[in-house]
Coordinates of C-alpha atoms in Angstrom, one line a residue:
M1325 CA 2.4 54.4 36.0
T1326 CA 0.6 53.0 39.0
K1327 CA -0.4 56.1 40.7
D1328 CA -4.1 56.0 41.5
V1329 CA -6.2 59.2 39.8
D1330 CA -9.5 60.4 41.1
P1331 CA -12.0 59.5 38.7
I1332 CA -13.3 63.1 38.6
V1333 CA -9.9 64.2 37.8
L1334 CA -9.5 61.4 35.2
D1335 CA -12.7 62.9 33.6
L1336 CA -11.3 66.6 33.6
I1337 CA -8.3 65.4 32.0
E1338 CA -10.0 63.4 29.3
N1339 CA -12.0 66.4 28.3
A1340 CA -9.3 68.9 28.4
L1341 CA -7.4 66.5 25.9
L1342 CA -10.5 66.3 23.9
N1343 CA -10.7 70.0 23.5
A1344 CA -7.2 70.5 22.9
R1345 CA -7.5 68.0 20.0
F1346 CA -10.8 70.2 18.7
E1347 CA -8.5 73.1 19.3
M1348 CA -5.6 71.9 17.3
D1349 CA -8.6 71.5 14.2
S1350 CA -9.7 74.9 14.5
V1351 CA -6.2 76.3 14.6
V1352 CA -5.4 74.5 11.5
V1353 CA -8.1 75.6 9.6
R1354 CA -7.5 79.4 10.2
V1355 CA -4.4 79.6 9.5
A1356 CA -4.3 77.1 6.3
L1357 CA -4.8 78.7 2.4
S1358 CA -5.9 75.8 0.6
P1359 CA -9.4 74.7 0.2
V1360 CA -9.0 71.4 1.0
I1361 CA -7.8 72.0 4.6
R1362 CA -9.0 75.3 5.0
E1363 CA -12.8 74.7 3.9
Q1364 CA -12.8 70.8 3.6
H1365 CA -10.7 70.1 6.8
D1366 CA -8.7 67.4 5.3
E1367 CA -6.0 67.2 8.2
F1368 CA -6.1 64.8 11.3
P1369 CA -4.6 65.8 14.7
M1370 CA -3.7 63.5 17.7
I1371 CA -2.0 63.9 21.2
C1372 CA 0.0 60.8 22.2
D1373 CA 1.8 59.9 25.5
P1374 CA 5.7 59.5 25.6
Q1375 CA 5.5 56.3 24.1
G1376 CA 3.8 57.5 21.2
R1377 CA 0.7 56.2 21.8
M1378 CA -2.3 58.2 20.7
I1379 CA -4.6 59.2 23.5
V1380 CA -7.1 61.3 21.5
G1381 CA -7.3 62.2 17.7
Q1382 CA -8.1 60.3 14.8
F1383 CA -5.1 58.5 13.0
G1384 CA -2.5 57.0 15.4
S1385 CA 0.3 54.4 15.2
Y1386 CA 2.9 56.2 13.5
I1387 CA 5.0 58.1 16.3
P1388 CA 7.2 55.1 17.6
A1389 CA 8.5 54.3 13.9
I1390 CA 9.6 58.0 13.4
V1391 CA 11.2 58.3 17.0
E1392 CA 13.5 55.0 16.5
E1393 CA 15.2 56.9 13.7
Y1394 CA 16.3 59.6 16.2
S1395 CA 18.5 59.1 19.3
D1396 CA 18.1 63.0 20.1
I1397 CA 14.6 64.3 20.7
N1398 CA 14.7 68.1 22.2
E1399 CA 12.5 70.4 23.0
G1400 CA 11.6 72.7 20.3
D1401 CA 12.2 69.9 17.3
I1402 CA 9.3 69.6 15.0
F1403 CA 9.6 66.6 12.2
V1404 CA 8.1 66.5 9.1
W1405 CA 7.6 63.7 6.3
N1406 CA 5.2 62.8 3.5
D1407 CA 7.0 59.3 2.3
P1408 CA 4.7 56.5 3.0
Y1409 CA 7.5 53.7 2.2
A1410 CA 10.2 55.7 4.8
C1411 CA 7.6 56.1 7.7
K1412 CA 6.0 52.5 7.4
G1413 CA 2.8 53.4 6.1
S1414 CA 1.9 56.3 8.6
I1415 CA 0.7 58.2 6.1
S1416 CA -0.3 56.7 2.6
H1417 CA 0.4 58.9 -0.4
N1418 CA 2.7 61.9 -1.1
N1419 CA 0.2 64.8 -0.7
D1420 CA 0.0 64.0 3.3
W1421 CA 2.4 66.0 4.9
C1422 CA 2.7 65.1 8.5
V1423 CA 4.0 67.2 11.4
M1424 CA 5.2 65.9 15.0
M1425 CA 6.4 67.5 17.9
P1426 CA 7.6 66.2 21.1
I1427 CA 6.1 68.1 24.1
F1428 CA 7.8 68.6 27.3
H1429 CA 6.9 70.1 30.4
E1430 CA 9.7 71.5 32.7
G1431 CA 12.4 69.7 30.7
V1432 CA 10.7 66.4 30.9
H1433 CA 9.1 64.6 28.1
V1434 CA 5.2 64.0 28.5
G1435 CA 4.3 63.1 24.7
F1436 CA 3.8 64.2 21.3
S1437 CA 1.3 66.0 19.2
S1438 CA 1.0 65.3 15.5
I1439 CA -1.0 66.5 12.6
F1440 CA -1.2 65.3 8.8
G1441 CA -2.8 67.2 6.2
H1442 CA -3.4 67.0 2.4
M1443 CA -1.4 69.4 0.2
V1444 CA -3.0 70.3 -3.2
D1445 CA 0.3 69.8 -4.9
V1446 CA 3.7 68.1 -4.1
G1447 CA 5.1 68.0 -7.6
G1448 CA 4.9 65.1 -9.9
K1449 CA 3.7 64.6 -13.4
V1450 CA 0.3 65.9 -12.9
P1451 CA -1.1 69.1 -11.3
G1452 CA -2.5 67.8 -8.0
S1453 CA 0.1 64.9 -7.7
M1454 CA -2.4 62.1 -7.9
P1455 CA -1.6 60.8 -11.3
A1456 CA -4.5 58.1 -12.3
D1457 CA -1.7 56.1 -14.5
A1458 CA 0.9 55.9 -12.3
Y1459 CA 3.0 52.8 -12.2
S1460 CA 5.4 53.9 -9.4
I1461 CA 5.7 56.2 -6.7
W1462 CA 8.5 57.9 -8.5
E1463 CA 5.5 59.8 -10.5
E1464 CA 3.5 60.8 -7.8
G1465 CA 5.8 63.8 -6.6
L1466 CA 8.4 64.7 -3.9
R1467 CA 9.1 62.3 -1.3
V1468 CA 10.6 63.4 1.9
P1469 CA 11.7 61.0 4.7
P1470 CA 11.2 61.9 8.7
V1471 CA 13.6 65.1 9.1
K1472 CA 13.8 67.9 11.5
I1473 CA 12.0 71.2 10.1
Y1474 CA 12.5 73.1 13.6
E1475 CA 15.8 71.9 15.9
K1476 CA 15.5 73.2 19.1
G1477 CA 13.1 76.0 18.0
V1478 CA 15.4 76.9 15.0
M1479 CA 13.8 76.3 11.3
N1480 CA 15.5 74.4 8.7
E1481 CA 15.2 76.8 5.7
G1482 CA 16.9 74.5 3.4
V1483 CA 14.1 71.5 3.9
L1484 CA 11.4 74.1 3.4
K1485 CA 12.9 75.4 0.6
I1486 CA 13.4 71.8 -1.1
M1487 CA 9.5 71.0 0.0
L1488 CA 8.2 74.6 -1.4
N1489 CA 10.3 74.2 -4.8
N1490 CA 8.8 71.0 -5.9
T1491 CA 5.5 72.2 -5.6
R1492 CA 3.1 73.9 -8.1
T1493 CA 1.4 75.8 -5.3
P1494 CA 4.2 76.8 -2.9
D1495 CA 2.4 79.5 -1.2
M1496 CA -0.7 77.3 -0.3
N1497 CA 1.7 74.6 0.8
R1498 CA 3.7 76.9 3.0
A1499 CA 0.6 78.5 4.8
D1500 CA -0.6 75.0 5.2
L1501 CA 2.6 73.5 6.5
M1502 CA 2.7 76.4 9.0
A1503 CA -0.9 75.7 9.9
L1504 CA 0.1 72.1 11.0
V1505 CA 3.1 73.3 13.2
A1506 CA 0.7 75.9 14.8
G1507 CA -1.7 73.1 15.4
C1508 CA 0.8 70.9 17.0
R1509 CA 2.0 73.9 19.3
T1510 CA -1.4 74.8 20.7
A1511 CA -1.7 71.0 21.7
A1512 CA 1.8 71.2 23.4
K1513 CA 0.9 74.4 25.3
R1514 CA -2.5 72.8 26.4
V1515 CA -0.8 69.5 27.7
Q1516 CA 1.5 71.6 29.7
E1517 CA -1.6 73.6 31.2
I1518 CA -3.0 70.3 32.3
C1519 CA 0.4 69.4 33.7
D1520 CA 0.5 72.6 35.7
R1521 CA -2.7 72.2 37.0
F1522 CA -3.1 68.6 37.6
G1523 CA 0.5 67.6 38.2
R1524 CA 3.0 66.0 35.8
E1525 CA 2.6 62.5 37.5
T1526 CA -1.2 62.9 37.6
Y1527 CA -1.3 63.7 34.0
L1528 CA 1.1 60.6 32.8
A1529 CA -0.9 58.1 35.1
S1530 CA -4.2 59.3 33.5
C1531 CA -3.0 58.7 30.2
G1532 CA -2.2 55.0 31.2
L1533 CA -5.8 55.1 32.5
L1534 CA -7.6 56.2 29.5
L1535 CA -5.7 53.6 27.0
N1536 CA -6.5 50.8 29.4
R1537 CA -10.2 51.9 29.9
T1538 CA -10.4 51.9 26.3
R1539 CA -8.8 48.4 26.2
E1540 CA -10.9 46.6 28.5
A1541 CA -14.2 48.1 26.7
M1542 CA -13.0 46.9 23.3
R1543 CA -12.3 43.6 24.8
V1544 CA -16.1 43.2 25.9
L1545 CA -17.2 44.1 22.5
I1546 CA -14.4 41.4 21.0
N1547 CA -15.8 38.8 22.9
K1548 CA -19.3 40.0 22.2
Y1549 CA -19.4 40.3 18.6
I1550 CA -16.6 38.3 17.0
S1551 CA -17.0 34.6 17.3
E1552 CA -14.4 32.2 17.2
E1553 CA -15.5 30.8 13.8
P1554 CA -14.1 32.6 11.1
V1555 CA -16.8 34.9 8.9
S1556 CA -15.5 36.2 5.6
F1557 CA -16.4 38.8 3.3
T1558 CA -15.3 40.0 -0.4
D1559 CA -15.7 43.4 -2.0
Y1560 CA -14.1 44.7 -5.4
V1561 CA -12.4 48.2 -6.3
D1562 CA -13.5 48.8 -9.8
D1563 CA -10.0 49.3 -11.7
D1564 CA -6.6 50.6 -11.1
G1565 CA -6.7 53.3 -13.6
V1566 CA -4.5 51.8 -16.1
G1567 CA -6.9 49.4 -17.4
N1568 CA -6.9 46.5 -15.2
G1569 CA -9.7 45.2 -12.3
P1570 CA -12.1 44.8 -11.0
F1571 CA -9.6 44.0 -7.7
K1572 CA -10.9 41.6 -4.9
M1573 CA -10.4 42.9 -1.3
Q1574 CA -11.1 39.5 1.1
L1575 CA -11.2 39.8 4.6
S1576 CA -11.8 36.9 7.3
I1577 CA -12.2 37.9 11.0
Y1578 CA -12.5 35.5 13.7
R1579 CA -11.5 35.5 17.6
R1580 CA -8.7 33.8 19.4
G1581 CA -9.7 34.4 23.2
D1582 CA -9.4 38.0 23.7
T1583 CA -7.7 38.7 20.5
A1584 CA -9.5 39.5 17.4
V1585 CA -8.0 38.3 14.0
F1586 CA -8.5 40.2 10.9
D1587 CA -6.7 38.4 7.9
W1588 CA -6.6 40.0 4.4
T1589 CA -5.2 36.5 3.1
G1590 CA -6.9 36.2 -0.3
T1591 CA -6.7 40.1 -1.4
D1592 CA -5.7 40.4 -4.6
D1593 CA -2.0 41.3 -5.6
Q1594 CA -0.7 44.7 -5.8
A1595 CA -1.7 46.7 -9.0
E1596 CA 0.1 48.2 -11.5
G1597 CA -1.7 51.4 -10.9
P1598 CA -2.1 53.9 -8.2
I1599 CA -4.8 52.1 -5.9
N1600 CA -2.3 50.4 -4.0
F1601 CA -2.9 51.3 -0.2
H1602 CA 0.4 50.8 1.8
I1603 CA -1.1 50.4 5.3
H1604 CA 0.5 50.5 8.5
E1605 CA -0.3 47.5 10.7
G1606 CA -1.2 49.6 13.5
L1607 CA -3.1 52.0 11.3
C1608 CA -4.9 48.7 10.4
K1609 CA -5.9 48.1 13.9
L1610 CA -7.0 51.7 14.4
F1611 CA -9.2 51.3 11.4
F1612 CA -10.9 48.2 12.9
G1613 CA -11.4 49.7 16.3
V1614 CA -12.7 52.8 15.5
Y1615 CA -15.6 51.0 13.2
M1616 CA -16.5 48.6 16.0
I1617 CA -16.5 51.5 18.4
M1618 CA -18.8 53.5 16.2
A1619 CA -21.0 50.4 15.2
F1620 CA -21.0 48.9 18.5
D1621 CA -20.7 51.7 21.4
P1622 CA -20.0 55.0 20.4
K1623 CA -19.6 56.3 24.3
I1624 CA -16.1 54.4 24.1
M1625 CA -13.0 56.8 24.0
F1626 CA -11.1 56.5 20.7
N1627 CA -7.6 55.8 21.5
E1628 CA -4.6 53.0 20.9
G1629 CA -5.6 51.2 24.1
F1630 CA -6.6 48.1 22.3
Y1631 CA -4.1 47.5 20.0
D1632 CA -2.7 44.4 21.4
L1633 CA -6.0 42.7 21.3
F1634 CA -5.9 42.8 17.4
E1635 CA -3.7 40.4 15.3
I1636 CA -3.4 41.7 11.7
V1637 CA -2.7 39.8 8.6
L1638 CA -1.5 41.9 5.5
P1639 CA -0.1 39.4 2.9
E1640 CA 3.1 41.0 1.5
G1641 CA 2.7 42.0 -2.3
S1642 CA -0.9 42.7 -1.9
L1643 CA -3.2 45.7 -2.5
L1644 CA -2.9 46.4 0.7
N1645 CA 0.6 45.8 1.7
P1646 CA 2.6 46.6 -1.7
K1647 CA 6.4 46.3 -2.4
F1648 CA 8.1 49.4 -3.1
P1649 CA 8.0 51.3 -5.3
A1650 CA 4.1 50.6 -6.1
A1651 CA 2.2 53.7 -6.6
L1652 CA 0.1 54.7 -4.3
S1653 CA -1.6 58.3 -5.1
N1654 CA -5.2 57.1 -5.5
R1655 CA -5.2 54.6 -2.5
L1656 CA -8.5 55.9 -1.0
N1657 CA -10.4 53.6 -3.7
T1658 CA -9.1 50.8 -1.5
H1659 CA -9.1 52.5 1.7
T1660 CA -12.8 53.1 1.8
R1661 CA -13.5 49.7 0.5
F1662 CA -11.6 48.3 3.6
F1663 CA -14.6 49.6 5.6
D1664 CA -17.1 48.3 3.5
C1665 CA -15.4 44.9 4.0
Q1666 CA -15.4 45.5 7.4
A1667 CA -18.9 46.2 7.5
G1668 CA -19.7 43.1 5.4
A1669 CA -17.9 40.7 7.6
L1670 CA -19.2 41.9 11.2
G1671 CA -22.6 42.2 9.7
Q1672 CA -22.9 38.5 9.5
K1673 CA -22.7 38.2 13.5
A1674 CA -24.4 41.4 14.1
P1675 CA -26.6 42.2 11.4
H1676 CA -28.7 44.3 13.5
L1677 CA -25.8 46.7 14.2
S1678 CA -24.0 46.7 11.2
M1679 CA -24.5 48.8 7.9
A1680 CA -24.4 48.5 4.1
A1681 CA -21.9 49.9 1.6
G1682 CA -21.2 53.4 0.9
Y1683 CA -19.9 55.3 -1.8
G1684 CA -16.7 54.1 -1.7
T1685 CA -14.0 56.4 -2.2
S1686 CA -13.1 59.9 -2.0
P1687 CA -13.9 61.3 -5.5
H1688 CA -11.6 64.3 -6.5
F1689 CA -12.2 67.1 -9.1
I1690 CA -9.3 68.9 -10.2
F1691 CA -9.1 72.1 -12.5
T1692 CA -5.7 73.9 -13.2
G1693 CA -4.6 76.4 -15.7
Q1694 CA -3.7 80.2 -16.2
D1695 CA -6.2 82.6 -16.3
S1696 CA -6.6 85.5 -18.4
N1697 CA -3.9 87.8 -16.3
G1698 CA -1.4 84.8 -16.6
K1699 CA -2.0 83.7 -13.3
Y1700 CA -1.7 80.0 -12.5
F1701 CA -4.8 78.2 -10.8
Q1702 CA -5.3 75.1 -9.3
L1703 CA -8.7 74.2 -7.8
M1704 CA -9.1 70.7 -6.2
E1705 CA -12.1 69.6 -4.4
L1706 CA -13.3 66.3 -2.6
L1707 CA -16.8 65.3 -3.1
F1708 CA -19.0 63.2 -1.4
G1709 CA -21.4 60.5 -2.0
G1710 CA -24.2 58.3 -0.3
V1711 CA -23.4 57.3 3.4
P1712 CA -25.0 53.9 3.7
G1713 CA -28.2 53.0 5.5
R1714 CA -28.0 52.2 9.1
P1715 CA -29.7 50.3 12.1
R1716 CA -30.9 53.9 13.4
G1717 CA -32.0 55.3 10.2
D1718 CA -31.2 56.2 6.7
G1719 CA -28.2 56.8 5.3
L1720 CA -27.1 60.5 4.7
D1721 CA -27.1 61.9 1.3
G1722 CA -24.2 63.6 -0.4
H1723 CA -22.2 63.3 2.8
A1724 CA -18.4 62.6 3.7
W1725 CA -17.0 59.4 5.2
W1726 CA -14.8 61.3 7.2
P1727 CA -17.2 62.9 10.2
L1728 CA -15.2 66.4 10.3
F1729 CA -15.0 66.9 6.5
S1730 CA -17.5 69.6 5.1
A1731 CA -18.2 70.7 1.4
T1732 CA -16.3 73.5 0.0
P1733 CA -18.9 76.4 -0.2
I1734 CA -19.7 77.2 -3.9
E1735 CA -19.1 80.6 -3.2
Y1736 CA -15.6 80.0 -2.4
I1737 CA -15.0 78.3 -5.5
E1738 CA -16.6 80.7 -8.0
N1739 CA -15.1 83.7 -6.0
Y1740 CA -11.5 82.2 -6.3
Y1741 CA -11.5 80.3 -9.3
P1742 CA -12.7 80.6 -12.9
V1743 CA -15.7 78.3 -12.5
V1744 CA -19.2 78.5 -12.1
V1745 CA -20.9 75.5 -10.0
E1746 CA -24.5 75.3 -12.3
S1747 CA -26.1 72.6 -10.0
Y1748 CA -25.7 70.7 -7.0
R1749 CA -28.0 68.0 -6.1
P1750 CA -29.0 64.6 -4.9
V1751 CA -29.3 61.8 -7.5
K1752 CA -32.6 60.6 -7.9
D1753 CA -33.1 56.7 -7.1
A1754 CA -29.2 56.2 -6.0
G1755 CA -29.7 55.4 -2.7
G1756 CA -30.6 52.1 -2.2
A1757 CA -34.0 50.8 -1.0
G1758 CA -34.3 49.5 2.3
L1759 CA -36.4 49.8 5.7
H1760 CA -33.8 52.6 5.9
R1761 CA -33.0 53.8 2.5
G1762 CA -29.3 54.3 1.4
G1763 CA -28.0 57.7 1.4
A1764 CA -27.9 59.5 -2.3
G1765 CA -24.8 60.2 -4.6
I1766 CA -24.7 64.1 -5.7
E1767 CA -24.6 65.4 -9.1
K1768 CA -22.3 68.5 -9.6
T1769 CA -22.1 70.6 -12.5
Y1770 CA -18.8 72.8 -13.1
C1771 CA -18.9 75.3 -16.0
V1772 CA -15.2 76.3 -16.8
L1773 CA -14.6 79.7 -17.7
E1774 CA -11.1 79.6 -18.7
A1775 CA -9.0 76.9 -20.7
G1776 CA -7.2 74.2 -18.5
S1777 CA -7.2 70.8 -17.7
V1778 CA -9.5 68.6 -15.5
S1779 CA -8.5 65.7 -13.7
I1780 CA -11.0 63.2 -12.0
H1781 CA -10.6 60.5 -9.4
D1782 CA -13.6 58.0 -8.5
D1783 CA -14.7 54.7 -8.1
R1784 CA -17.7 52.4 -8.0
E1785 CA -18.6 53.1 -11.5
V1786 CA -18.8 49.3 -12.2
V1787 CA -19.3 47.6 -8.6
P1788 CA -22.5 48.7 -7.0
P1789 CA -22.2 49.5 -3.4
W1790 CA -24.1 46.6 -1.7
G1791 CA -27.2 46.5 0.5
I1792 CA -27.6 44.6 3.6
N1793 CA -30.5 42.8 5.6
G1794 CA -32.7 42.9 2.7
G1795 CA -31.5 46.4 1.4
L1796 CA -30.9 46.8 -2.1
H1797 CA -27.8 47.9 -3.8
G1798 CA -27.4 51.7 -4.4
G1799 CA -26.6 53.7 -7.6
T1800 CA -23.1 53.6 -9.3
S1801 CA -21.1 56.8 -10.4
S1802 CA -20.7 58.2 -13.9
K1803 CA -18.9 61.5 -15.4
W1804 CA -19.9 63.4 -18.3
L1805 CA -18.3 66.2 -20.7
I1806 CA -20.6 68.7 -22.4
R1807 CA -18.7 70.9 -24.6
A1808 CA -19.5 74.4 -25.0
G1809 CA -22.3 75.2 -27.5
S1810 CA -23.6 71.6 -27.3
D1811 CA -26.2 69.5 -25.5
E1812 CA -24.6 66.3 -25.9
R1813 CA -23.3 64.3 -23.5
E1814 CA -20.0 62.4 -23.7
R1815 CA -19.3 60.0 -21.1
I1816 CA -16.0 60.1 -19.6
K1817 CA -13.7 57.5 -17.5
S1818 CA -13.6 57.6 -13.7
K1819 CA -10.2 57.9 -13.4
L1820 CA -8.2 60.1 -15.9
D1821 CA -5.7 63.3 -16.0
N1822 CA -5.3 66.2 -18.4
L1823 CA -8.9 66.4 -20.1
Q1824 CA -8.3 69.6 -21.8
V1825 CA -11.4 71.9 -21.8
E1826 CA -12.1 75.5 -23.0
P1827 CA -14.3 78.0 -21.9
G1828 CA -18.0 77.2 -21.5
D1829 CA -17.2 73.3 -21.2
R1830 CA -19.3 71.7 -18.7
I1831 CA -18.1 68.8 -16.4
V1832 CA -21.1 66.8 -14.8
F1833 CA -19.8 64.9 -11.7
I1834 CA -22.2 62.1 -10.6
T1835 CA -20.8 60.2 -7.2
A1836 CA -22.2 56.9 -6.2
G1837 CA -25.0 56.3 -3.5
S1838 CA -25.1 53.6 -1.1
G1839 CA -26.7 50.3 0.2
G1840 CA -30.1 50.1 1.8
W1841 CA -30.4 48.8 5.4
G1842 CA -33.3 46.2 5.9
D1843 CA -36.7 45.1 3.9
P1844 CA -37.6 48.0 1.8
L1845 CA -41.3 46.2 1.6
E1846 CA -41.0 47.2 5.7
R1847 CA -40.4 50.9 4.9
A1848 CA -43.4 53.4 6.2
P1849 CA -45.1 54.1 3.0
E1850 CA -45.4 57.7 4.1
K1851 CA -41.9 57.9 4.2
V1852 CA -41.5 56.6 0.7
L1853 CA -44.0 59.3 -0.3
A1854 CA -41.7 61.5 1.3
D1855 CA -38.7 60.5 -0.5
V1856 CA -40.8 60.9 -3.9
L1857 CA -41.8 64.5 -2.9
N1858 CA -38.3 65.6 -2.1
D1859 CA -37.1 64.1 -5.7
L1860 CA -34.9 61.6 -3.9
V1861 CA -36.9 58.4 -5.1
S1862 CA -39.0 58.4 -8.5
R1863 CA -42.7 56.9 -8.5
E1864 CA -41.1 54.0 -10.5
K1865 CA -39.0 53.0 -8.1
A1866 CA -41.4 53.4 -5.2
E1867 CA -43.3 50.8 -6.7
E1868 CA -40.7 48.6 -8.0
D1869 CA -38.5 48.4 -4.7
Y1870 CA -40.8 49.5 -2.0
G1871 CA -44.1 48.3 -3.3
V1872 CA -45.7 51.2 -2.7
V1873 CA -48.3 52.8 -5.1
I1874 CA -48.2 56.6 -5.6
S1875 CA -50.5 58.3 -8.1
D1876 CA -49.2 60.5 -11.2
K1877 CA -50.4 63.3 -8.7
N1878 CA -48.3 62.2 -5.8
V1879 CA -51.1 60.5 -3.8
L1880 CA -50.4 57.6 -1.7
D1881 CA -52.9 54.5 -2.6
S1882 CA -53.0 52.7 0.7
S1883 CA -55.0 49.9 -0.5
A1884 CA -53.1 49.2 -3.5
T1885 CA -49.9 49.4 -1.6
E1886 CA -50.9 46.9 0.9
K1887 CA -52.1 44.4 -1.6
L1888 CA -48.9 44.5 -3.7
R1889 CA -46.2 44.3 -0.7
T1890 CA -48.3 41.4 0.3
S1891 CA -48.0 39.8 -3.2
R1892 CA -44.7 41.1 -3.4
K1893 CA -43.5 39.1 0.0
K1894 CA -45.0 35.8 -0.8
E1895 CA -43.0 35.7 -4.4
R1896 CA -40.0 37.0 -2.9
G1897 CA -39.6 34.8 0.4
E1898 CA -37.6 35.9 3.1
P1899 CA -35.0 38.8 2.0
A1900 CA -31.6 38.2 0.8
P1901 CA -28.5 38.9 3.6
F1902 CA -26.5 40.8 0.9
D1903 CA -27.9 42.4 -2.3
F1904 CA -24.4 43.2 -4.5
G1905 CA -26.2 44.0 -8.0
F1906 CA -24.6 42.8 -11.1
I1907 CA -20.8 43.0 -11.1
P1908 CA -19.1 43.1 -14.8
G1909 CA -16.1 41.0 -15.0
V1910 CA -16.9 38.9 -11.8
H1911 CA -20.5 37.6 -11.8
A1912 CA -20.1 37.0 -15.3
A1913 CA -17.4 34.5 -14.6
E1914 CA -19.4 32.7 -12.1

């Protein structure tokens, strides 16, 4: 499109689209039934132009791969799918059901709306459909290739019945699927209203201008923060759930002209277990782009305009480009390490703008069984951990990686499921010490009231979240079982399924913290004292890591602190650029 658009009109259309995108969220969470979507907001909407390029949203890249399979796309059509391999990695495990709707204005195709959301169960060999010990995707539940669930406005009942017949939670899945459909229809209506108000040609031209504006802004960031000389960074995933690990992820970044190259050569081969991340090349570009925008210039509109400025190297058969039918259900352990590698690589050239490593996965707690009335229940909750120390301040304690996620209210859990949450608090000393402290992980204790089985998925139990610019590494995760009538803690694995529990048993779920940012010996002693008073840092760690002396009555000793810090700085010298802690199976070999 070459049509000129008044800058004020362009801003109005941009903000109308952003509002429509957030209205999609609102509609979805009001209609959905499962706590994962309704309470925790594990759904990702977007609005695209006619070529399938995301204009606003969170996850783009996948529309063209779907559209190319169909020669006839009509008004009223709605597509659904969940098979990662059949959609080129547009969604990355079977639990994510994706809905896509073409948008028409007066019979003319003007774009797409799409949302995917996490379903609590899609079949497979364990409740929750994310087996910790899967060796192939065949064990992880129903796989649906892109199909029309509505054709010209008429529902395909057969497709819906097949999808609901293969889940342990059909009522929740049906409600959540219809919520996704409603969200897409809401976006379509808003786009049509924009076309009515400003004209279809103006709307389409604006989409192109918004994409180009983001492209030009990204080009500036690439030239400013990415050098022609490659920088590399390595981080590790603990294990794959079936006894193998740690797994290396290695990223090299460099610039060729205006093009940023992100090369994952050196990353370990695909795992036997289900931590493989079948990532779409476009989605990989999107993840790099959103990190650069959020780290370097958050004012930039997040869309797909910058895709041609990125080149991605994903070695075939690796952890990030596995061959079918590799298991994928717990790919978030790898997914989030993806971001840590970005931070580590980009932080070498712009350490003042980068951040440390976070809690490094998406911890899951799943409790299933039949209550005293014989009714099946399935609780699935996402837990959070430490968000890393940053240039602008401390990391966040017990917070989600994804900005719109929220914790499931304890009242909701206890009202709908046979569980009592006995405690929920940050973990002392889990946030890595730094000028800006890393966020703490959380400790959550569940007491089950019915017999059933528990599944747990987590990581960073072995590999600590590293610190940056002199900051220290954060605390690792752990899980514990306390049987009814006993006070003895039994350590359990971070990835396990079908742990049998009885009424009164307790699960203590401790997530990882995060790394600190900057020299901890430069942190204001008053801030360290506040952390001690808030039970986030122990007096021992305040002295050991921060050089801050606090009496047993929690009074700051300024004179002793100044003396200790002077001595520590002299002994230590310049702080290290990274602090990785000790990684069993990695550092021992070196």
